Every structure is written in structure tokens, then in C-alpha cells.
JSON list of C-alpha atoms in Angstrom, two decimals:
[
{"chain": "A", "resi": 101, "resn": "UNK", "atom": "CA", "xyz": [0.00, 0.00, 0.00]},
{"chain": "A", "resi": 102, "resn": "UNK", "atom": "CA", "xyz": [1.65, 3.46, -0.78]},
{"chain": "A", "resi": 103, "resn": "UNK", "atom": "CA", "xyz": [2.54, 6.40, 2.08]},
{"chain": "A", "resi": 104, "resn": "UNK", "atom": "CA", "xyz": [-1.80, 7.72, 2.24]},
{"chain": "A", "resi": 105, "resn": "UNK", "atom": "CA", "xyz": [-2.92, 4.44, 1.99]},
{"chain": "A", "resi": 106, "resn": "UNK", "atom": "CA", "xyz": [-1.32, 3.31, 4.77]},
{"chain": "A", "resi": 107, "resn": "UNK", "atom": "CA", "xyz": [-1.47, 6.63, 7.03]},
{"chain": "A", "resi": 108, "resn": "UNK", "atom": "CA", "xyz": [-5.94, 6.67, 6.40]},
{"chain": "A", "resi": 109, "resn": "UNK", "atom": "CA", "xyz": [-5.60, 2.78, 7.79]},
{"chain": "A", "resi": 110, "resn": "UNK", "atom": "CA", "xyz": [-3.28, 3.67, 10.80]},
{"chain": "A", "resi": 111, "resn": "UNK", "atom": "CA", "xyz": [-5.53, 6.91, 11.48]},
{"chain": "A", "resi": 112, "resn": "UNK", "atom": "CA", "xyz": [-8.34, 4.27, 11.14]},
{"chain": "A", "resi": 113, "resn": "UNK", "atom": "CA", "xyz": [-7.40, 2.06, 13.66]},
{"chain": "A", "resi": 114, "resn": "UNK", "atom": "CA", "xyz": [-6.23, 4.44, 16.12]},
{"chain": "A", "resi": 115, "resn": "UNK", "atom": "CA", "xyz": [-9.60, 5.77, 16.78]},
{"chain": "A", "resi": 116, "resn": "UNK", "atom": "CA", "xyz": [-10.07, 5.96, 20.73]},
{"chain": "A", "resi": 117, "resn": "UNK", "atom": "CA", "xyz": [-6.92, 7.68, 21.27]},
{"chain": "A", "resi": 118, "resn": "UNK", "atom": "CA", "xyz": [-6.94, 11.30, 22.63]},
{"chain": "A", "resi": 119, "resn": "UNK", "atom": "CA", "xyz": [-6.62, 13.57, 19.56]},
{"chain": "A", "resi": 120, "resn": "UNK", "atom": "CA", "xyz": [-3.19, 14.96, 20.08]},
{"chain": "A", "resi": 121, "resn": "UNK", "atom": "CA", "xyz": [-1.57, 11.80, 20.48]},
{"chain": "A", "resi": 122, "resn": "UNK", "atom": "CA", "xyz": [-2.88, 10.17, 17.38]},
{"chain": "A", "resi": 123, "resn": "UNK", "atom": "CA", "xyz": [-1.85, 13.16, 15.17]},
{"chain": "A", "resi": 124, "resn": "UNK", "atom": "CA", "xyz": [1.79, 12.79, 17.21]},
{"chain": "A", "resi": 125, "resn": "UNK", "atom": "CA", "xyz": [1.85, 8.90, 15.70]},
{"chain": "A", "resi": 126, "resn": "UNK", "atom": "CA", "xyz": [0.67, 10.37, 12.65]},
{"chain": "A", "resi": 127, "resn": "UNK", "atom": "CA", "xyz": [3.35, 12.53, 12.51]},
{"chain": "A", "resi": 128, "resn": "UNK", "atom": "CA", "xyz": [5.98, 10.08, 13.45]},
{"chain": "A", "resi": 129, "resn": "UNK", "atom": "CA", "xyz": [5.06, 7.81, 10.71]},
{"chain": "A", "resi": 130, "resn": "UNK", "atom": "CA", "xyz": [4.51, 10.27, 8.12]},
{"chain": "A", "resi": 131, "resn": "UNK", "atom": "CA", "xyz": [8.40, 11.08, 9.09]},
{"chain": "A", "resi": 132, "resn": "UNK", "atom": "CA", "xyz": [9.16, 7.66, 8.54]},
{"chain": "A", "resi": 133, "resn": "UNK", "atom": "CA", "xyz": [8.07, 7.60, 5.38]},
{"chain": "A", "resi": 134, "resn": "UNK", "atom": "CA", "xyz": [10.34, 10.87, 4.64]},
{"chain": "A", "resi": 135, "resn": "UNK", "atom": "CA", "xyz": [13.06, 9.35, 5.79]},
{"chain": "A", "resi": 136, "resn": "UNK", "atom": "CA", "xyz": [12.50, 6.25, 3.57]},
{"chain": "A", "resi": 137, "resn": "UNK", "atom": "CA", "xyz": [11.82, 7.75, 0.34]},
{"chain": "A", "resi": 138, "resn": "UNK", "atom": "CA", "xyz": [14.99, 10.06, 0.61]},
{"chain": "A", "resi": 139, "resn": "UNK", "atom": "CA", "xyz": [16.70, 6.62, 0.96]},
{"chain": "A", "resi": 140, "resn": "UNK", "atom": "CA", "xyz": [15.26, 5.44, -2.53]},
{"chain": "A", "resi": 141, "resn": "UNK", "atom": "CA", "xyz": [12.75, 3.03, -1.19]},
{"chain": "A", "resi": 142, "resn": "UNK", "atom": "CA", "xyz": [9.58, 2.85, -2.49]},
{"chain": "A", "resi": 143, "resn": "UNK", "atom": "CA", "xyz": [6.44, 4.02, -0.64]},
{"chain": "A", "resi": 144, "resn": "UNK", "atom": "CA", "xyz": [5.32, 0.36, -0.56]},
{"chain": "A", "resi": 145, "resn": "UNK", "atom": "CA", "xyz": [8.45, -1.44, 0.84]},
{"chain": "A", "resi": 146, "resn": "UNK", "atom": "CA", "xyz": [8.69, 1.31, 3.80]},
{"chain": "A", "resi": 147, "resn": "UNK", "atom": "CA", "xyz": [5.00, 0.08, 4.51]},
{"chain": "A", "resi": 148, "resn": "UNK", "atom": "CA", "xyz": [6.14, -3.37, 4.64]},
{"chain": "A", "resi": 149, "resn": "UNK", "atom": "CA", "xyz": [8.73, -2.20, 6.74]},
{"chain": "A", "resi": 150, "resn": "UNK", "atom": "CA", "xyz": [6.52, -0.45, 9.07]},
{"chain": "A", "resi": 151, "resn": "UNK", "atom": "CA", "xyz": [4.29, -3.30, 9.48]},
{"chain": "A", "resi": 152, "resn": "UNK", "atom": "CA", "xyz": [0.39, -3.68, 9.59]},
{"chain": "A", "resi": 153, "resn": "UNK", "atom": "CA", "xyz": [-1.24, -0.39, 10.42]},
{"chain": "A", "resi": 154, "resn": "UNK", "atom": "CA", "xyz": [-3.88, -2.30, 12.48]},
{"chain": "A", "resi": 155, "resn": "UNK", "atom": "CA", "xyz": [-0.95, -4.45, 14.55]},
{"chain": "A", "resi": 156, "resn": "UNK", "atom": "CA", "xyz": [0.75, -0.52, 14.92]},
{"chain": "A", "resi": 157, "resn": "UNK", "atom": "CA", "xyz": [-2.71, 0.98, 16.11]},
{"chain": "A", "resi": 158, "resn": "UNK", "atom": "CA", "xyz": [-3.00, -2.48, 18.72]},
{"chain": "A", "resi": 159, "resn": "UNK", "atom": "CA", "xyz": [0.84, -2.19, 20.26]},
{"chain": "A", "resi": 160, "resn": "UNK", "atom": "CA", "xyz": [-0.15, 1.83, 20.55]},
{"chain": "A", "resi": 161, "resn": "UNK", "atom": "CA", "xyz": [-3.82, 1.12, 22.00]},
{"chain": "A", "resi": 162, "resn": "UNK", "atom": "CA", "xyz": [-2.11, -1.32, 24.77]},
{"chain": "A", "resi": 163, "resn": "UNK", "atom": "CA", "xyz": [0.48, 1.48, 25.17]},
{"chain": "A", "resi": 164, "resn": "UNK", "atom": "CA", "xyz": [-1.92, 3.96, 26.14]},
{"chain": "A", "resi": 165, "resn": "UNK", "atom": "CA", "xyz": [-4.07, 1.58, 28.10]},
{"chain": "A", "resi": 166, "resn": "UNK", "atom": "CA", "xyz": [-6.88, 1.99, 25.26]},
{"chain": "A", "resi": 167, "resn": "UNK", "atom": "CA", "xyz": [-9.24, -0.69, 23.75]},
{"chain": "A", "resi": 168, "resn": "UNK", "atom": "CA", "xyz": [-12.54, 1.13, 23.24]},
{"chain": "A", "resi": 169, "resn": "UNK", "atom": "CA", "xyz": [-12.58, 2.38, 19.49]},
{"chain": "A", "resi": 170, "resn": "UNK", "atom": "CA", "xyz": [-16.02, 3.32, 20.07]},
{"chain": "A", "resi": 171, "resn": "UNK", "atom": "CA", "xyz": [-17.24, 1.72, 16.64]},
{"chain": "A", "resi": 172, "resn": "UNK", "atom": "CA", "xyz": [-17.53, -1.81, 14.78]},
{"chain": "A", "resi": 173, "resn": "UNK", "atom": "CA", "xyz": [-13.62, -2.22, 15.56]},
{"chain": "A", "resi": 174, "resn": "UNK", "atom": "CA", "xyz": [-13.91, -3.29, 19.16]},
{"chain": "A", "resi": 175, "resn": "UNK", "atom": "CA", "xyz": [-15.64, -6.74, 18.07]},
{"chain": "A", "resi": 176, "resn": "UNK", "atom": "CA", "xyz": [-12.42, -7.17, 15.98]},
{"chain": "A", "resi": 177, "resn": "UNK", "atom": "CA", "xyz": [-10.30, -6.53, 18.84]},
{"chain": "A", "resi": 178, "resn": "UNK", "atom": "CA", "xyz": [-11.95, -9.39, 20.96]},
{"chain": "A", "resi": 179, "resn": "UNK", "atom": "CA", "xyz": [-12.00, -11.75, 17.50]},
{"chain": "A", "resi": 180, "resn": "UNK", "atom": "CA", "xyz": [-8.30, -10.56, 16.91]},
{"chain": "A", "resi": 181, "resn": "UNK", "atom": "CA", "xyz": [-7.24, -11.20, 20.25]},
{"chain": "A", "resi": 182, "resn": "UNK", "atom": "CA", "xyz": [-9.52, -15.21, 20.51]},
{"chain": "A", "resi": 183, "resn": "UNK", "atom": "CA", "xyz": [-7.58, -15.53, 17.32]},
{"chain": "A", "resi": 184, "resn": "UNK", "atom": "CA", "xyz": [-3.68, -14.96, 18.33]},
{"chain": "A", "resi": 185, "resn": "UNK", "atom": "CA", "xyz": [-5.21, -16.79, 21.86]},
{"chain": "A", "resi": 186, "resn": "UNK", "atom": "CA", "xyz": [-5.94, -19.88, 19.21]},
{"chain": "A", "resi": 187, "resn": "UNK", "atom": "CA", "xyz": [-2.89, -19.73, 17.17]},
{"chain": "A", "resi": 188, "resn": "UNK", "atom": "CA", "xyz": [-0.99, -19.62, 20.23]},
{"chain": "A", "resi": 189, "resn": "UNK", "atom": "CA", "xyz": [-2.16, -22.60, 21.76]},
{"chain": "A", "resi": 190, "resn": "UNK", "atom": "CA", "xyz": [-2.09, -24.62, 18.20]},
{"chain": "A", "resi": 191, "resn": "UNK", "atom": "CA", "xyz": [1.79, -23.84, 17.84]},
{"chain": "A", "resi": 192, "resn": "UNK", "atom": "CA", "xyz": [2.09, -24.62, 21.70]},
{"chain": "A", "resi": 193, "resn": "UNK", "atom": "CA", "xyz": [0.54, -28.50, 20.74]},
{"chain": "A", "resi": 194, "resn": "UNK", "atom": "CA", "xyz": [2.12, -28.75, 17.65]},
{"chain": "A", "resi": 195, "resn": "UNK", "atom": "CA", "xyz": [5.52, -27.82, 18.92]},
{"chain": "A", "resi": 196, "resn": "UNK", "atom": "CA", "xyz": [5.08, -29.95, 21.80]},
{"chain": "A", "resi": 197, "resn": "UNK", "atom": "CA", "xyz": [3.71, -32.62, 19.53]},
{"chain": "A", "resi": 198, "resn": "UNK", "atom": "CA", "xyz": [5.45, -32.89, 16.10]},
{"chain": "A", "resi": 199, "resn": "UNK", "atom": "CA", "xyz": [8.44, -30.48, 16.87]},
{"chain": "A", "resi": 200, "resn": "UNK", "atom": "CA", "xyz": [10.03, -31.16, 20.28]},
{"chain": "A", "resi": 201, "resn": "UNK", "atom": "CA", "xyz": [10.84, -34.84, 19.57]},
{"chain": "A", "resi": 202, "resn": "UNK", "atom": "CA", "xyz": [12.78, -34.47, 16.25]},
{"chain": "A", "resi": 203, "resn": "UNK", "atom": "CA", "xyz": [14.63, -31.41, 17.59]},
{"chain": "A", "resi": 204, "resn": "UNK", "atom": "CA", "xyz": [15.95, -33.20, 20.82]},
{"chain": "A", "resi": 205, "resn": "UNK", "atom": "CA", "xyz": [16.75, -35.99, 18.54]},
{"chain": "A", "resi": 206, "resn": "UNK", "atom": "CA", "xyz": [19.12, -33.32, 16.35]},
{"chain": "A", "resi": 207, "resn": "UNK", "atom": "CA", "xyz": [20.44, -31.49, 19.21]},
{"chain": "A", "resi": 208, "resn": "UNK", "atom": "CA", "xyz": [21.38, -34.90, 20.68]},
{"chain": "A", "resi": 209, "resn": "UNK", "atom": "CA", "xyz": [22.93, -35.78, 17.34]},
{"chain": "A", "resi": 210, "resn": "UNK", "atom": "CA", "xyz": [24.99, -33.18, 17.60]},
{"chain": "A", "resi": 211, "resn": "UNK", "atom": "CA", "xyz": [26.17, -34.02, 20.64]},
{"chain": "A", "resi": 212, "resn": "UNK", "atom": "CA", "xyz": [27.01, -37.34, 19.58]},
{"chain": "A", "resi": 213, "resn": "UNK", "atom": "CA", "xyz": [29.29, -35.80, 17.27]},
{"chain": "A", "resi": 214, "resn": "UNK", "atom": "CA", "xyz": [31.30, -33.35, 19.59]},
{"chain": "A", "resi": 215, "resn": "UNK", "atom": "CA", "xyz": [31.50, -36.71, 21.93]},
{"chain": "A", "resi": 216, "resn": "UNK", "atom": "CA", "xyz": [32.61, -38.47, 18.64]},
{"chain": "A", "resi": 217, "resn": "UNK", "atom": "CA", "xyz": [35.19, -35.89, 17.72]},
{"chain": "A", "resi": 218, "resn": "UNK", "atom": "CA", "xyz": [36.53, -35.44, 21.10]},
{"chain": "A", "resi": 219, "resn": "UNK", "atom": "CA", "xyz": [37.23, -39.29, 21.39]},
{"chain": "A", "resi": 220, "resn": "UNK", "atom": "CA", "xyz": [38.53, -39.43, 18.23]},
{"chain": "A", "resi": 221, "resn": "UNK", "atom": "CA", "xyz": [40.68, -36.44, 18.82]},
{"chain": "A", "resi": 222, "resn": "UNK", "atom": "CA", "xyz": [41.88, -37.71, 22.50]},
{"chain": "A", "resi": 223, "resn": "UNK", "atom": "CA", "xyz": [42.56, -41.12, 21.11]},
{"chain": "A", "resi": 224, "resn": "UNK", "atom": "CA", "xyz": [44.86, -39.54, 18.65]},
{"chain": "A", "resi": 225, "resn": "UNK", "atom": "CA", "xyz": [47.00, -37.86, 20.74]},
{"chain": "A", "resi": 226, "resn": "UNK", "atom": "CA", "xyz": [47.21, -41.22, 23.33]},
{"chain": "A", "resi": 227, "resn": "UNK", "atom": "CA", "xyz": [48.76, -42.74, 20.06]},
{"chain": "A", "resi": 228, "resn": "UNK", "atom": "CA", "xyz": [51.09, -40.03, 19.66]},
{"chain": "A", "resi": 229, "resn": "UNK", "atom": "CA", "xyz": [52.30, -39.53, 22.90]},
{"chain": "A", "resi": 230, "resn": "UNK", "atom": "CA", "xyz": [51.69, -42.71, 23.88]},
{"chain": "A", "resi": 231, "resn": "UNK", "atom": "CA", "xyz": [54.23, -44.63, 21.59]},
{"chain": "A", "resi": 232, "resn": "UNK", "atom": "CA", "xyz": [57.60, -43.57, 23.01]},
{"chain": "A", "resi": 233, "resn": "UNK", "atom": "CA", "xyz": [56.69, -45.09, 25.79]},
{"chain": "A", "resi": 234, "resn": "UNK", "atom": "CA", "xyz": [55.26, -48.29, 24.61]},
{"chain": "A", "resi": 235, "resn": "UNK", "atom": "CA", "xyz": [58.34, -50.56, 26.01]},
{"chain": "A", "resi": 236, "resn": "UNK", "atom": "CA", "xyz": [56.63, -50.86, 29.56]},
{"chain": "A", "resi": 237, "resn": "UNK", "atom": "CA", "xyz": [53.70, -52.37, 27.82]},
{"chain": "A", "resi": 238, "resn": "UNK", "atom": "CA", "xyz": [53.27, -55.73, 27.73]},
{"chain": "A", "resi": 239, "resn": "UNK", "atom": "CA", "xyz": [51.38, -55.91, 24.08]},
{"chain": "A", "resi": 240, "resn": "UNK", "atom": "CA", "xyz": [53.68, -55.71, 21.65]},
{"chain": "A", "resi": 241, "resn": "UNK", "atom": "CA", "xyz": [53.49, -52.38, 19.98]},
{"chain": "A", "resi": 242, "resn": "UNK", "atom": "CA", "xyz": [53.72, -51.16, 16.43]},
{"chain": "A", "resi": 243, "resn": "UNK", "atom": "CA", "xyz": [56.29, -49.80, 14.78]},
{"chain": "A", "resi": 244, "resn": "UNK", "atom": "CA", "xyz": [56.87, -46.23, 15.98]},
{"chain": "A", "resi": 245, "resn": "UNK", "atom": "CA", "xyz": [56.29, -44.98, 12.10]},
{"chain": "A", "resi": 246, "resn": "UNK", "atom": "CA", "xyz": [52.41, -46.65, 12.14]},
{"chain": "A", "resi": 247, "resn": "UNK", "atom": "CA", "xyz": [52.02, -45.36, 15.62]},
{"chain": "A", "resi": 248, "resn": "UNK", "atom": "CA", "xyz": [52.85, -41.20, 14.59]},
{"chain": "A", "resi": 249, "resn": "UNK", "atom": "CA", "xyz": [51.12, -41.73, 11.55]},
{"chain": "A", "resi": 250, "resn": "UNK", "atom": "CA", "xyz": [47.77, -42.88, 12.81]},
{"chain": "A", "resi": 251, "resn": "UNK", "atom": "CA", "xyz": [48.24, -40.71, 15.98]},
{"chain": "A", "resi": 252, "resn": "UNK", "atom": "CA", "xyz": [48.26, -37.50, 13.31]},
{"chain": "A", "resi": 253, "resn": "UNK", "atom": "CA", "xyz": [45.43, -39.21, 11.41]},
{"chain": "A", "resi": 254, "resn": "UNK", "atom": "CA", "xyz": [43.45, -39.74, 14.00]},
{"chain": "A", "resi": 255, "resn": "UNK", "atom": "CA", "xyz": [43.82, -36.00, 15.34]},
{"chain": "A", "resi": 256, "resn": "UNK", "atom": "CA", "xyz": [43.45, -34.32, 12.56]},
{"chain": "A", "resi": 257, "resn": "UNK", "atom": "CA", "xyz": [40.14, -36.30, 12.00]},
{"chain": "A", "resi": 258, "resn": "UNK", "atom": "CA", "xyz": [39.01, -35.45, 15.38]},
{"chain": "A", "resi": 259, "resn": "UNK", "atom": "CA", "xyz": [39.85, -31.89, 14.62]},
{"chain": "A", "resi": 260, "resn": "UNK", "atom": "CA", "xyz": [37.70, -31.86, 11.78]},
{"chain": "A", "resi": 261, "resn": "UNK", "atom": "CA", "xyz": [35.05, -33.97, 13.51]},
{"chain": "A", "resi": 262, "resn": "UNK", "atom": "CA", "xyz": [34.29, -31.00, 16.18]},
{"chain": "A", "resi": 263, "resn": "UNK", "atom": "CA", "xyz": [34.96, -28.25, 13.75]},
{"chain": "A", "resi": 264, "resn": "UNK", "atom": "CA", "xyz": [31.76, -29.78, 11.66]},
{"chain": "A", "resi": 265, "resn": "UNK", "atom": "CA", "xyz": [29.88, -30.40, 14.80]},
{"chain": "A", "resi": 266, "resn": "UNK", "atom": "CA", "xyz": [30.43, -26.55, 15.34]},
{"chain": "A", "resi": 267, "resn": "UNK", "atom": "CA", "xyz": [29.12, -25.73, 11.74]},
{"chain": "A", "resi": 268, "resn": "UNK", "atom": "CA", "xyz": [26.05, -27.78, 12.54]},
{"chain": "A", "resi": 269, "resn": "UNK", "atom": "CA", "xyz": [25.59, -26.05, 15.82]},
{"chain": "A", "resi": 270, "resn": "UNK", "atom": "CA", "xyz": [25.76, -22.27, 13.99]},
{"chain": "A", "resi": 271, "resn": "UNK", "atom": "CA", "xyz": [23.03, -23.82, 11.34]},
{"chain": "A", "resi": 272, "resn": "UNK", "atom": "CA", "xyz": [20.74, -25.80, 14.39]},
{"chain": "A", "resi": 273, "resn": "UNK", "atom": "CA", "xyz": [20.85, -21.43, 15.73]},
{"chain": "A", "resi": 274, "resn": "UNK", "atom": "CA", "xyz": [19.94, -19.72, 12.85]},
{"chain": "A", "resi": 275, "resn": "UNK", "atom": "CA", "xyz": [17.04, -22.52, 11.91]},
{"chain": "A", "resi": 276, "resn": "UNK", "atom": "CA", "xyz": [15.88, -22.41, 15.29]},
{"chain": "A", "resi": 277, "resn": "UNK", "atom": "CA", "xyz": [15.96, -18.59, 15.44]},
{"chain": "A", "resi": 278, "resn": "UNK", "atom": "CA", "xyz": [13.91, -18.44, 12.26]},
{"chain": "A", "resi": 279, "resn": "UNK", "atom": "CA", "xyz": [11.36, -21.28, 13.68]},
{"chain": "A", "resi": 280, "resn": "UNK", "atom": "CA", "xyz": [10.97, -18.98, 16.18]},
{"chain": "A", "resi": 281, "resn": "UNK", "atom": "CA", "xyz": [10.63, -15.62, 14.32]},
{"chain": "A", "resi": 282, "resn": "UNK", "atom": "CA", "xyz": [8.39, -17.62, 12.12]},
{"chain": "A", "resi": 283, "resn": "UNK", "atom": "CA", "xyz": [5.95, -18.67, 15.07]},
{"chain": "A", "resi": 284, "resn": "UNK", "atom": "CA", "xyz": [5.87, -15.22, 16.73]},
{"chain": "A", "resi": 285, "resn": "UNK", "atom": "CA", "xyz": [5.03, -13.85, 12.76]},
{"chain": "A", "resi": 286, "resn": "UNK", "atom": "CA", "xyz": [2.12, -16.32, 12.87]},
{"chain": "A", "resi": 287, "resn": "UNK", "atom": "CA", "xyz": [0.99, -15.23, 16.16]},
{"chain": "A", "resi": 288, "resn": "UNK", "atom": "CA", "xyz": [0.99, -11.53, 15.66]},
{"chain": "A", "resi": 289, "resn": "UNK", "atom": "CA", "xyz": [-0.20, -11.56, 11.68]}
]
């Protein structure tokens, strides 16, 4: 929706508001919109930006400790607010439900892995070390060539067991940061 659009919606919604604060927001938003367009964005993305005029008017409305529009609009806030009650409670079960289970299951996956890299990584270095002093074992030991060799081998695959495990932690963040963001989106939309 373009810059008048958008401020008629937001003026719209923020009915029940003492006069002089609702032309303040106005003005604030009208700024906004200044500011945008003498960045080079277009009237509609700096709408986007600003989100939905009617989720704007609500945050303002609890603000200001005002829910009485005084016309058809305070049904909607009721409906609005059974809705998000709804929506919250659905992603609660199906988080709980479908979501929880395979999550644990990747976040103990992953620490499988550091445990697998660690191990690998600790028995490398009980190899390396460990060969010189091999003659007050009883086993007969390897050659002191096979024992440096797989003692390297085995560290440097340990190395770059946890440095994967660390890459799949960063990417288990982000996707569970955007899960998140997603289900708060949902919620408020």
C-alpha cells in the first residue's frame, strides 16, 4: 500500500486515542516515510517495513491503556485477540507434539558428534604420545612410524570432527531462530 494508503488505515485504527496523540503517531510515521523515500525506497516497501497499520494501532492502543474504538472495531479486537489466543495454543501443541521430539533428537545428534570428535581427537593424541613409551607395555606395539602416523590421522580427523559439529551447531541457531521468528510472525499476523 503506498505512504496515504497506509497513514488513512493507521488513522483508522487508532480511533479511541486522545486527539493529540494520534496526530503525534501520525506525525511520526509520516516522518518515517520521509526518511525512507529520501533513501530510494519505495512508498510500498517502507509500509512493509513499518508493518500492519492495524498491529501498529493495537501495540499503541495497549500502550496507552486503550481498547474502546467506540465503533464496529472493538468486536475485531476481541476476534483478533480469541484468534492470536488460538494460534498460540495450536503452535504450543504442535511444537510440543510434532516439533520437540525431532529437535531433541538433532540437538542430541549433535552431541554425539562433539563426543565423537573429542574421542577421536583424545585417542589420537594417546597414540602419539603414547608410543615412546610403549616398552613398559606388555602388548607388543607397532612400529613407531604406524604409531605417529595414525596418531596424526586420528587428530586431525578429530579436529575436523568438532569443527563440523560446530558448523552444525551455527546452522541448528539460525534454523531455530527463524522457527521462532516464524511462530511469533504467525501469532501476531
Amino acid at each position: 500500500m503506498n505512504k496515504q494508503e497506509y497513514l488513512n488505515r493507521l488513522r483508522f485504527y487508532l480511533q479511541g486515542l486522545p486527539i493529540f496523540e494520534l496526530e503525534d503517531i501520525l506525525s511520526d510515521y509520516e516522518e518515517h516515510f520521509h526518511i525512507g523515500i529520501s533513501k530510494g525506497k519505495s512508498e510500498e516497501e517502507i509500509s512493509k517495513e513499518l508493518g500492519d497499520p492495524r498491529e501498529v494501532a493495537s501495540n499503541y492502543k495497549t500502550t496507552y491503556g486503550t481498547h474502546d474504538t467506540g465503533n464496529i472495531n472493538n468486536g475485531n479486537y476481541s476476534n483478533n485477540d480469541g484468534r492470536k489466543l488460538l494460534i498460540t495454543l495450536g503452535l504450543i501443541a504442535f511444537n510440543v507434539i510434532i516439533v520437540l521430539g525431532p529437535y531433541l533428537g538433532l540437538v542430541g545428534l549433535l552431541l554425539g558428534s562433539y563426543g565423537m570428535g573429542i574421542g577421536i581427537t583424545a585417542g589420537g593424541v594417546a597414540i602419539l604420545f603414547g608410543s615412546p613409551l610403549s616398552f613398559l607395555s606388555l602388548v607388543p606395539a607397532p612400529h613407531i612410524l604406524t604409531s605417529l602416523s595414525f596418531g596424526i590421522g586420528l587428530l586431525a580427523l578429530g579436529a575436523l570432527g568438532i569443527i563440523l559439529s560446530i558448523y552444525l551447531t551455527k546452522l541448528l541457531y539460525q534454523l531455530t531462530f527463524k522457527y521462532i521468528r516464524w511462530n511469533l510472525e504467525l501469532i501476531n499476523k
